[in-house]
Amino acid sequence: EDHLEKHRGNLERAAVELAREWRTDKYLRQLEALLAVLDGKSSLIISGSGEVIEPDDGIVAIGSGGSYALAAARMLVKHSTLSTREIVEESLRTAAGICIYTNTNIVIEEL
C-alpha cells in the first residue's frame, strides 16, 4: 500500500519497486512467496525472488491449488456469463475439490 501511495496508484510501478525492495532486503529475499496484485487494469504476480509477472490473459492464481483454480477460471471466463466474483468463487471451489491442500473456506476481499 505504501508503494501504491508513493506512485499515485500506478500498480505496475509500485509492483516493480516492491520487487526491487524484496530482492535487495537481506531477510525478504529469503522468502519463498508469491503475491497476487490486481487493479481495474492490471493483474500481476510478484515473486519472492523479485520477479514481476503479468499473465497474457489477466488471470492470476497462486498457491498449491493455483493451477486448478487458474484452469477453471480460464474456462469460466471463456464459456460463461458469470461475474468476476462468481468466477473467483467457482474456481476456488473447483481447486478445493481437486487439491488436498486447498479448502473451501473462501474469503474474497474487494476494495
mmCIF file of N, CA and C in Angstrom:
data_model
loop_
_atom_site.group_PDB
_atom_site.id
_atom_site.type_symbol
_atom_site.label_atom_id
_atom_site.label_comp_id
_atom_site.label_asym_id
_atom_site.label_seq_id
_atom_site.Cartn_x
_atom_site.Cartn_y
_atom_site.Cartn_z
ATOM 1 N N GLU A 1 0.820 -1.189 0.000
ATOM 2 C CA GLU A 1 0.000 0.000 0.000
ATOM 3 C C GLU A 1 0.864 1.252 0.000
ATOM 4 N N ASP A 2 1.984 1.201 0.712
ATOM 5 C CA ASP A 2 2.879 2.357 0.731
ATOM 6 C C ASP A 2 3.417 2.655 -0.665
ATOM 7 N N HIS A 3 3.769 1.598 -1.383
ATOM 8 C CA HIS A 3 4.294 1.784 -2.742
ATOM 9 C C HIS A 3 3.212 2.330 -3.667
ATOM 10 N N LEU A 4 1.993 1.870 -3.500
ATOM 11 C CA LEU A 4 0.889 2.395 -4.316
ATOM 12 C C LEU A 4 0.668 3.880 -4.051
ATOM 13 N N GLU A 5 0.710 4.265 -2.799
ATOM 14 C CA GLU A 5 0.548 5.682 -2.465
ATOM 15 C C GLU A 5 1.696 6.508 -3.028
ATOM 16 N N LYS A 6 2.901 5.986 -2.893
ATOM 17 C CA LYS A 6 4.092 6.693 -3.374
ATOM 18 C C LYS A 6 4.047 6.910 -4.884
ATOM 19 N N HIS A 7 3.495 5.939 -5.606
ATOM 20 C CA HIS A 7 3.446 6.006 -7.071
ATOM 21 C C HIS A 7 2.059 6.381 -7.583
ATOM 22 N N ARG A 8 1.268 7.010 -6.739
ATOM 23 C CA ARG A 8 -0.044 7.564 -7.087
ATOM 24 C C ARG A 8 -0.966 6.545 -7.767
ATOM 25 N N GLY A 9 -0.990 5.332 -7.221
ATOM 26 C CA GLY A 9 -1.902 4.318 -7.722
ATOM 27 C C GLY A 9 -1.427 3.555 -8.940
ATOM 28 N N ASN A 10 -0.219 3.816 -9.418
ATOM 29 C CA ASN A 10 0.324 3.106 -10.580
ATOM 30 C C ASN A 10 0.790 1.723 -10.121
ATOM 31 N N LEU A 11 -0.042 0.714 -10.377
ATOM 32 C CA LEU A 11 0.215 -0.636 -9.874
ATOM 33 C C LEU A 11 1.510 -1.218 -10.420
ATOM 34 N N GLU A 12 1.760 -1.056 -11.714
ATOM 35 C CA GLU A 12 2.959 -1.628 -12.317
ATOM 36 C C GLU A 12 4.219 -1.059 -11.675
ATOM 37 N N ARG A 13 4.265 0.247 -11.529
ATOM 38 C CA ARG A 13 5.438 0.897 -10.937
ATOM 39 C C ARG A 13 5.602 0.491 -9.469
ATOM 40 N N ALA A 14 4.501 0.447 -8.742
ATOM 41 C CA ALA A 14 4.547 0.041 -7.335
ATOM 42 C C ALA A 14 5.031 -1.401 -7.201
ATOM 43 N N ALA A 15 4.591 -2.277 -8.108
ATOM 44 C CA ALA A 15 5.000 -3.683 -8.070
ATOM 45 C C ALA A 15 6.492 -3.827 -8.337
ATOM 46 N N VAL A 16 6.999 -3.075 -9.307
ATOM 47 C CA VAL A 16 8.429 -3.127 -9.623
ATOM 48 C C VAL A 16 9.251 -2.636 -8.431
ATOM 49 N N GLU A 17 8.812 -1.570 -7.799
ATOM 50 C CA GLU A 17 9.526 -1.044 -6.628
ATOM 51 C C GLU A 17 9.487 -2.034 -5.465
ATOM 52 N N LEU A 18 8.332 -2.668 -5.248
ATOM 53 C CA LEU A 18 8.229 -3.668 -4.187
ATOM 54 C C LEU A 18 9.145 -4.849 -4.482
ATOM 55 N N ALA A 19 9.169 -5.295 -5.731
ATOM 56 C CA ALA A 19 10.030 -6.414 -6.121
ATOM 57 C C ALA A 19 11.503 -6.051 -5.920
ATOM 58 N N ARG A 20 11.860 -4.831 -6.270
ATOM 59 C CA ARG A 20 13.243 -4.373 -6.078
ATOM 60 C C ARG A 20 13.598 -4.378 -4.586
ATOM 61 N N GLU A 21 12.689 -3.885 -3.769
ATOM 62 C CA GLU A 21 12.909 -3.874 -2.320
ATOM 63 C C GLU A 21 13.037 -5.297 -1.786
ATOM 64 N N TRP A 22 12.171 -6.176 -2.284
ATOM 65 C CA TRP A 22 12.172 -7.577 -1.871
ATOM 66 C C TRP A 22 13.515 -8.232 -2.206
ATOM 67 N N ARG A 23 14.023 -7.943 -3.429
ATOM 68 C CA ARG A 23 15.281 -8.531 -3.893
ATOM 69 C C ARG A 23 16.477 -8.061 -3.078
ATOM 70 N N THR A 24 16.473 -6.816 -2.668
ATOM 71 C CA THR A 24 17.656 -6.246 -2.029
ATOM 72 C C THR A 24 17.655 -6.362 -0.506
ATOM 73 N N ASP A 25 16.531 -6.668 0.098
ATOM 74 C CA ASP A 25 16.463 -6.794 1.552
ATOM 75 C C ASP A 25 17.032 -8.143 1.994
ATOM 76 N N LYS A 26 17.895 -8.101 2.988
ATOM 77 C CA LYS A 26 18.572 -9.303 3.481
ATOM 78 C C LYS A 26 17.602 -10.400 3.901
ATOM 79 N N TYR A 27 16.512 -10.019 4.552
ATOM 80 C CA TYR A 27 15.567 -11.008 5.073
ATOM 81 C C TYR A 27 14.444 -11.324 4.085
ATOM 82 N N LEU A 28 13.943 -10.312 3.419
ATOM 83 C CA LEU A 28 12.833 -10.534 2.485
ATOM 84 C C LEU A 28 13.226 -11.438 1.325
ATOM 85 N N ARG A 29 14.476 -11.327 0.855
ATOM 86 C CA ARG A 29 14.875 -12.150 -0.295
ATOM 87 C C ARG A 29 14.940 -13.635 0.038
ATOM 88 N N GLN A 30 14.894 -13.973 1.330
ATOM 89 C CA GLN A 30 14.868 -15.372 1.751
ATOM 90 C C GLN A 30 13.472 -15.989 1.628
ATOM 91 N N LEU A 31 12.452 -15.145 1.499
ATOM 92 C CA LEU A 31 11.076 -15.633 1.426
ATOM 93 C C LEU A 31 10.812 -16.367 0.115
ATOM 94 N N GLU A 32 10.142 -17.472 0.218
ATOM 95 C CA GLU A 32 9.660 -18.169 -0.967
ATOM 96 C C GLU A 32 8.162 -17.913 -1.011
ATOM 97 N N ALA A 33 7.808 -16.761 -1.555
ATOM 98 C CA ALA A 33 6.415 -16.325 -1.514
ATOM 99 C C ALA A 33 5.991 -15.766 -2.860
ATOM 100 N N LEU A 34 4.694 -15.744 -3.071
ATOM 101 C CA LEU A 34 4.099 -15.111 -4.241
ATOM 102 C C LEU A 34 3.015 -14.167 -3.756
ATOM 103 N N LEU A 35 2.884 -13.067 -4.449
ATOM 104 C CA LEU A 35 1.879 -12.078 -4.112
ATOM 105 C C LEU A 35 1.096 -11.766 -5.381
ATOM 106 N N ALA A 36 -0.213 -11.959 -5.348
ATOM 107 C CA ALA A 36 -1.073 -11.616 -6.488
ATOM 108 C C ALA A 36 -1.647 -10.234 -6.230
ATOM 109 N N VAL A 37 -1.429 -9.313 -7.166
ATOM 110 C CA VAL A 37 -1.936 -7.945 -7.024
ATOM 111 C C VAL A 37 -2.711 -7.575 -8.278
ATOM 112 N N LEU A 38 -3.856 -6.924 -8.074
ATOM 113 C CA LEU A 38 -4.722 -6.575 -9.198
ATOM 114 C C LEU A 38 -5.337 -5.211 -8.982
ATOM 115 N N ASP A 39 -5.627 -4.548 -10.073
ATOM 116 C CA ASP A 39 -6.463 -3.354 -10.037
ATOM 117 C C ASP A 39 -7.403 -3.451 -11.234
ATOM 118 N N GLY A 40 -8.069 -2.409 -11.575
ATOM 119 C CA GLY A 40 -9.023 -2.452 -12.679
ATOM 120 C C GLY A 40 -8.400 -2.658 -14.044
ATOM 121 N N LYS A 41 -7.082 -2.452 -14.159
ATOM 122 C CA LYS A 41 -6.403 -2.548 -15.452
ATOM 123 C C LYS A 41 -5.390 -3.673 -15.543
ATOM 124 N N SER A 42 -4.759 -4.015 -14.443
ATOM 125 C CA SER A 42 -3.633 -4.947 -14.474
ATOM 126 C C SER A 42 -3.777 -6.055 -13.452
ATOM 127 N N SER A 43 -3.188 -7.200 -13.792
ATOM 128 C CA SER A 43 -3.073 -8.330 -12.879
ATOM 129 C C SER A 43 -1.611 -8.743 -12.886
ATOM 130 N N LEU A 44 -1.000 -8.816 -11.718
ATOM 131 C CA LEU A 44 0.421 -9.127 -11.624
ATOM 132 C C LEU A 44 0.671 -10.150 -10.529
ATOM 133 N N ILE A 45 1.755 -10.899 -10.698
ATOM 134 C CA ILE A 45 2.257 -11.772 -9.644
ATOM 135 C C ILE A 45 3.660 -11.283 -9.321
ATOM 136 N N ILE A 46 3.918 -11.047 -8.038
ATOM 137 C CA ILE A 46 5.242 -10.641 -7.590
ATOM 138 C C ILE A 46 5.829 -11.821 -6.833
ATOM 139 N N SER A 47 7.011 -12.262 -7.251
ATOM 140 C CA SER A 47 7.627 -13.415 -6.608
ATOM 141 C C SER A 47 8.611 -12.967 -5.539
ATOM 142 N N GLY A 48 8.904 -13.855 -4.625
ATOM 143 C CA GLY A 48 9.866 -13.573 -3.572
ATOM 144 C C GLY A 48 11.262 -13.334 -4.093
ATOM 145 N N SER A 49 11.555 -13.826 -5.293
ATOM 146 C CA SER A 49 12.874 -13.594 -5.888
ATOM 147 C C SER A 49 12.941 -12.263 -6.623
ATOM 148 N N GLY A 50 11.846 -11.507 -6.596
ATOM 149 C CA GLY A 50 11.859 -10.174 -7.182
ATOM 150 C C GLY A 50 11.357 -10.079 -8.603
ATOM 151 N N GLU A 51 10.701 -11.099 -9.088
ATOM 152 C CA GLU A 51 10.145 -11.048 -10.442
ATOM 153 C C GLU A 51 8.738 -10.462 -10.409
ATOM 154 N N VAL A 52 8.395 -9.707 -11.445
ATOM 155 C CA VAL A 52 7.039 -9.204 -11.626
ATOM 156 C C VAL A 52 6.517 -9.843 -12.907
ATOM 157 N N ILE A 53 5.456 -10.624 -12.780
ATOM 158 C CA ILE A 53 4.930 -11.407 -13.900
ATOM 159 C C ILE A 53 3.531 -10.915 -14.230
ATOM 160 N N GLU A 54 3.305 -10.607 -15.507
ATOM 161 C CA GLU A 54 1.981 -10.186 -15.960
ATOM 162 C C GLU A 54 1.448 -11.249 -16.917
ATOM 163 N N PRO A 55 0.391 -11.963 -16.531
ATOM 164 C CA PRO A 55 -0.145 -13.009 -17.408
ATOM 165 C C PRO A 55 -0.794 -12.413 -18.653
ATOM 166 N N ASP A 56 -0.750 -13.156 -19.751
ATOM 167 C CA ASP A 56 -1.317 -12.688 -21.018
ATOM 168 C C ASP A 56 -2.810 -12.430 -20.929
ATOM 169 N N ASP A 57 -3.522 -13.286 -20.202
ATOM 170 C CA ASP A 57 -4.983 -13.179 -20.161
ATOM 171 C C ASP A 57 -5.510 -12.426 -18.937
ATOM 172 N N GLY A 58 -4.623 -11.945 -18.075
ATOM 173 C CA GLY A 58 -5.055 -11.175 -16.918
ATOM 174 C C GLY A 58 -5.574 -12.002 -15.757
ATOM 175 N N ILE A 59 -5.483 -13.318 -15.859
ATOM 176 C CA ILE A 59 -5.980 -14.203 -14.798
ATOM 177 C C ILE A 59 -4.785 -14.704 -13.995
ATOM 178 N N VAL A 60 -4.836 -14.525 -12.681
ATOM 179 C CA VAL A 60 -3.737 -14.967 -11.825
ATOM 180 C C VAL A 60 -4.240 -15.956 -10.788
ATOM 181 N N ALA A 61 -3.353 -16.858 -10.401
ATOM 182 C CA ALA A 61 -3.653 -17.820 -9.342
ATOM 183 C C ALA A 61 -2.336 -18.216 -8.698
ATOM 184 N N ILE A 62 -2.335 -18.324 -7.382
ATOM 185 C CA ILE A 62 -1.140 -18.730 -6.652
ATOM 186 C C ILE A 62 -1.531 -19.775 -5.616
ATOM 187 N N GLY A 63 -0.548 -20.448 -5.088
ATOM 188 C CA GLY A 63 -0.796 -21.425 -4.033
ATOM 189 C C GLY A 63 -0.837 -22.847 -4.561
ATOM 190 N N SER A 64 -1.027 -23.785 -3.647
ATOM 191 C CA SER A 64 -0.978 -25.200 -4.010
ATOM 192 C C SER A 64 -2.063 -25.593 -5.005
ATOM 193 N N GLY A 65 -3.232 -25.004 -4.904
ATOM 194 C CA GLY A 65 -4.311 -25.306 -5.844
ATOM 195 C C GLY A 65 -4.421 -24.297 -6.968
ATOM 196 N N GLY A 66 -3.418 -23.447 -7.098
ATOM 197 C CA GLY A 66 -3.451 -22.369 -8.078
ATOM 198 C C GLY A 66 -3.631 -22.808 -9.511
ATOM 199 N N SER A 67 -2.963 -23.882 -9.896
ATOM 200 C CA SER A 67 -3.084 -24.327 -11.292
ATOM 201 C C SER A 67 -4.494 -24.831 -11.598
ATOM 202 N N TYR A 68 -5.128 -25.467 -10.619
ATOM 203 C CA TYR A 68 -6.505 -25.927 -10.818
ATOM 204 C C TYR A 68 -7.469 -24.743 -10.894
ATOM 205 N N ALA A 69 -7.279 -23.789 -9.992
ATOM 206 C CA ALA A 69 -8.128 -22.591 -9.994
ATOM 207 C C ALA A 69 -7.928 -21.787 -11.276
ATOM 208 N N LEU A 70 -6.697 -21.710 -11.740
ATOM 209 C CA LEU A 70 -6.398 -20.980 -12.972
ATOM 210 C C LEU A 70 -7.089 -21.617 -14.174
ATOM 211 N N ALA A 71 -7.007 -22.933 -14.272
ATOM 212 C CA ALA A 71 -7.664 -23.632 -15.380
ATOM 213 C C ALA A 71 -9.176 -23.431 -15.330
ATOM 214 N N ALA A 72 -9.748 -23.539 -14.146
ATOM 215 C CA ALA A 72 -11.194 -23.353 -14.001
ATOM 216 C C ALA A 72 -11.594 -21.925 -14.345
ATOM 217 N N ALA A 73 -10.823 -20.956 -13.885
ATOM 218 C CA ALA A 73 -11.142 -19.547 -14.163
ATOM 219 C C ALA A 73 -11.076 -19.255 -15.658
ATOM 220 N N ARG A 74 -10.064 -19.784 -16.326
ATOM 221 C CA ARG A 74 -9.954 -19.565 -17.776
ATOM 222 C C ARG A 74 -11.152 -20.150 -18.511
ATOM 223 N N MET A 75 -11.585 -21.322 -18.107
ATOM 224 C CA MET A 75 -12.740 -21.947 -18.737
ATOM 225 C C MET A 75 -14.001 -21.132 -18.475
ATOM 226 N N LEU A 76 -14.182 -20.678 -17.250
ATOM 227 C CA LEU A 76 -15.379 -19.915 -16.907
ATOM 228 C C LEU A 76 -15.411 -18.555 -17.599
ATOM 229 N N VAL A 77 -14.279 -17.908 -17.723
ATOM 230 C CA VAL A 77 -14.225 -16.621 -18.432
ATOM 231 C C VAL A 77 -14.614 -16.813 -19.888
ATOM 232 N N LYS A 78 -14.131 -17.888 -20.461
ATOM 233 C CA LYS A 78 -14.366 -18.139 -21.887
ATOM 234 C C LYS A 78 -15.784 -18.620 -22.180
ATOM 235 N N HIS A 79 -16.383 -19.388 -21.270
ATOM 236 C CA HIS A 79 -17.640 -20.063 -21.588
ATOM 237 C C HIS A 79 -18.802 -19.750 -20.651
ATOM 238 N N SER A 80 -18.769 -18.612 -19.959
ATOM 239 C CA SER A 80 -19.899 -18.298 -19.084
ATOM 240 C C SER A 80 -20.118 -16.794 -19.018
ATOM 241 N N THR A 81 -21.219 -16.434 -18.399
ATOM 242 C CA THR A 81 -21.532 -15.018 -18.202
ATOM 243 C C THR A 81 -21.497 -14.658 -16.715
ATOM 244 N N LEU A 82 -20.775 -15.443 -15.935
ATOM 245 C CA LEU A 82 -20.670 -15.187 -14.503
ATOM 246 C C LEU A 82 -19.917 -13.882 -14.246
ATOM 247 N N SER A 83 -20.207 -13.269 -13.107
ATOM 248 C CA SER A 83 -19.472 -12.065 -12.707
ATOM 249 C C SER A 83 -18.052 -12.461 -12.286
ATOM 250 N N THR A 84 -17.201 -11.479 -12.167
ATOM 251 C CA THR A 84 -15.822 -11.738 -11.743
ATOM 252 C C THR A 84 -15.794 -12.435 -10.391
ATOM 253 N N ARG A 85 -16.575 -11.952 -9.455
ATOM 254 C CA ARG A 85 -16.623 -12.560 -8.127
ATOM 255 C C ARG A 85 -17.086 -14.016 -8.198
ATOM 256 N N GLU A 86 -18.119 -14.289 -8.994
ATOM 257 C CA GLU A 86 -18.626 -15.661 -9.129
ATOM 258 C C GLU A 86 -17.578 -16.567 -9.766
ATOM 259 N N ILE A 87 -16.834 -16.051 -10.722
ATOM 260 C CA ILE A 87 -15.766 -16.839 -11.352
ATOM 261 C C ILE A 87 -14.700 -17.189 -10.318
ATOM 262 N N VAL A 88 -14.324 -16.221 -9.498
ATOM 263 C CA VAL A 88 -13.336 -16.469 -8.442
ATOM 264 C C VAL A 88 -13.842 -17.541 -7.485
ATOM 265 N N GLU A 89 -15.069 -17.408 -7.021
ATOM 266 C CA GLU A 89 -15.632 -18.377 -6.076
ATOM 267 C C GLU A 89 -15.677 -19.781 -6.668
ATOM 268 N N GLU A 90 -16.189 -19.906 -7.882
ATOM 269 C CA GLU A 90 -16.302 -21.226 -8.510
ATOM 270 C C GLU A 90 -14.935 -21.835 -8.802
ATOM 271 N N SER A 91 -13.989 -21.008 -9.201
ATOM 272 C CA SER A 91 -12.634 -21.501 -9.472
ATOM 273 C C SER A 91 -11.983 -22.032 -8.202
ATOM 274 N N LEU A 92 -12.163 -21.314 -7.103
ATOM 275 C CA LEU A 92 -11.594 -21.768 -5.833
ATOM 276 C C LEU A 92 -12.281 -23.031 -5.329
ATOM 277 N N ARG A 93 -13.581 -23.128 -5.529
ATOM 278 C CA ARG A 93 -14.293 -24.359 -5.144
ATOM 279 C C ARG A 93 -13.805 -25.548 -5.975
ATOM 280 N N THR A 94 -13.575 -25.321 -7.256
ATOM 281 C CA THR A 94 -13.053 -26.379 -8.121
ATOM 282 C C THR A 94 -11.685 -26.828 -7.630
ATOM 283 N N ALA A 95 -10.811 -25.869 -7.337
ATOM 284 C CA ALA A 95 -9.475 -26.203 -6.834
ATOM 285 C C ALA A 95 -9.565 -26.976 -5.525
ATOM 286 N N ALA A 96 -10.465 -26.562 -4.637
ATOM 287 C CA ALA A 96 -10.626 -27.243 -3.351
ATOM 288 C C ALA A 96 -11.109 -28.678 -3.530
ATOM 289 N N GLY A 97 -11.888 -28.921 -4.573
ATOM 290 C CA GLY A 97 -12.374 -30.268 -4.839
ATOM 291 C C GLY A 97 -11.310 -31.199 -5.398
ATOM 292 N N ILE A 98 -10.221 -30.623 -5.913
ATOM 293 C CA ILE A 98 -9.154 -31.419 -6.525
ATOM 294 C C ILE A 98 -7.921 -31.503 -5.630
ATOM 295 N N CYS A 99 -7.512 -30.374 -5.073
ATOM 296 C CA CYS A 99 -6.259 -30.276 -4.317
ATOM 297 C C CYS A 99 -6.506 -30.506 -2.826
ATOM 298 N N ILE A 100 -5.784 -31.438 -2.244
ATOM 299 C CA ILE A 100 -5.981 -31.742 -0.824
ATOM 300 C C ILE A 100 -5.480 -30.623 0.092
ATOM 301 N N TYR A 101 -4.656 -29.719 -0.429
ATOM 302 C CA TYR A 101 -4.126 -28.618 0.380
ATOM 303 C C TYR A 101 -4.962 -27.344 0.273
ATOM 304 N N THR A 102 -6.011 -27.383 -0.523
ATOM 305 C CA THR A 102 -6.886 -26.225 -0.708
ATOM 306 C C THR A 102 -8.228 -26.538 -0.065
ATOM 307 N N ASN A 103 -8.723 -25.628 0.776
ATOM 308 C CA ASN A 103 -10.004 -25.884 1.431
ATOM 309 C C ASN A 103 -11.086 -24.955 0.887
ATOM 310 N N THR A 104 -12.282 -25.147 1.368
ATOM 311 C CA THR A 104 -13.419 -24.363 0.872
ATOM 312 C C THR A 104 -13.746 -23.160 1.750
ATOM 313 N N ASN A 105 -12.863 -22.814 2.663
ATOM 314 C CA ASN A 105 -13.034 -21.600 3.475
ATOM 315 C C ASN A 105 -12.551 -20.412 2.644
ATOM 316 N N ILE A 106 -13.440 -19.844 1.863
ATOM 317 C CA ILE A 106 -13.083 -18.814 0.892
ATOM 318 C C ILE A 106 -13.430 -17.432 1.438
ATOM 319 N N VAL A 107 -12.459 -16.549 1.408
ATOM 320 C CA VAL A 107 -12.659 -15.153 1.791
ATOM 321 C C VAL A 107 -12.202 -14.304 0.610
ATOM 322 N N ILE A 108 -13.105 -13.511 0.077
ATOM 323 C CA ILE A 108 -12.786 -12.643 -1.055
ATOM 324 C C ILE A 108 -12.901 -11.202 -0.580
ATOM 325 N N GLU A 109 -11.841 -10.444 -0.779
ATOM 326 C CA GLU A 109 -11.851 -9.039 -0.380
ATOM 327 C C GLU A 109 -11.884 -8.164 -1.621
ATOM 328 N N GLU A 110 -12.873 -7.306 -1.694
ATOM 329 C CA GLU A 110 -12.989 -6.362 -2.804
ATOM 330 C C GLU A 110 -12.843 -4.957 -2.256
ATOM 331 N N LEU A 111 -12.027 -4.168 -2.907
ATOM 332 C CA LEU A 111 -11.831 -2.781 -2.480
ATOM 333 C C LEU A 111 -12.512 -1.847 -3.446
#
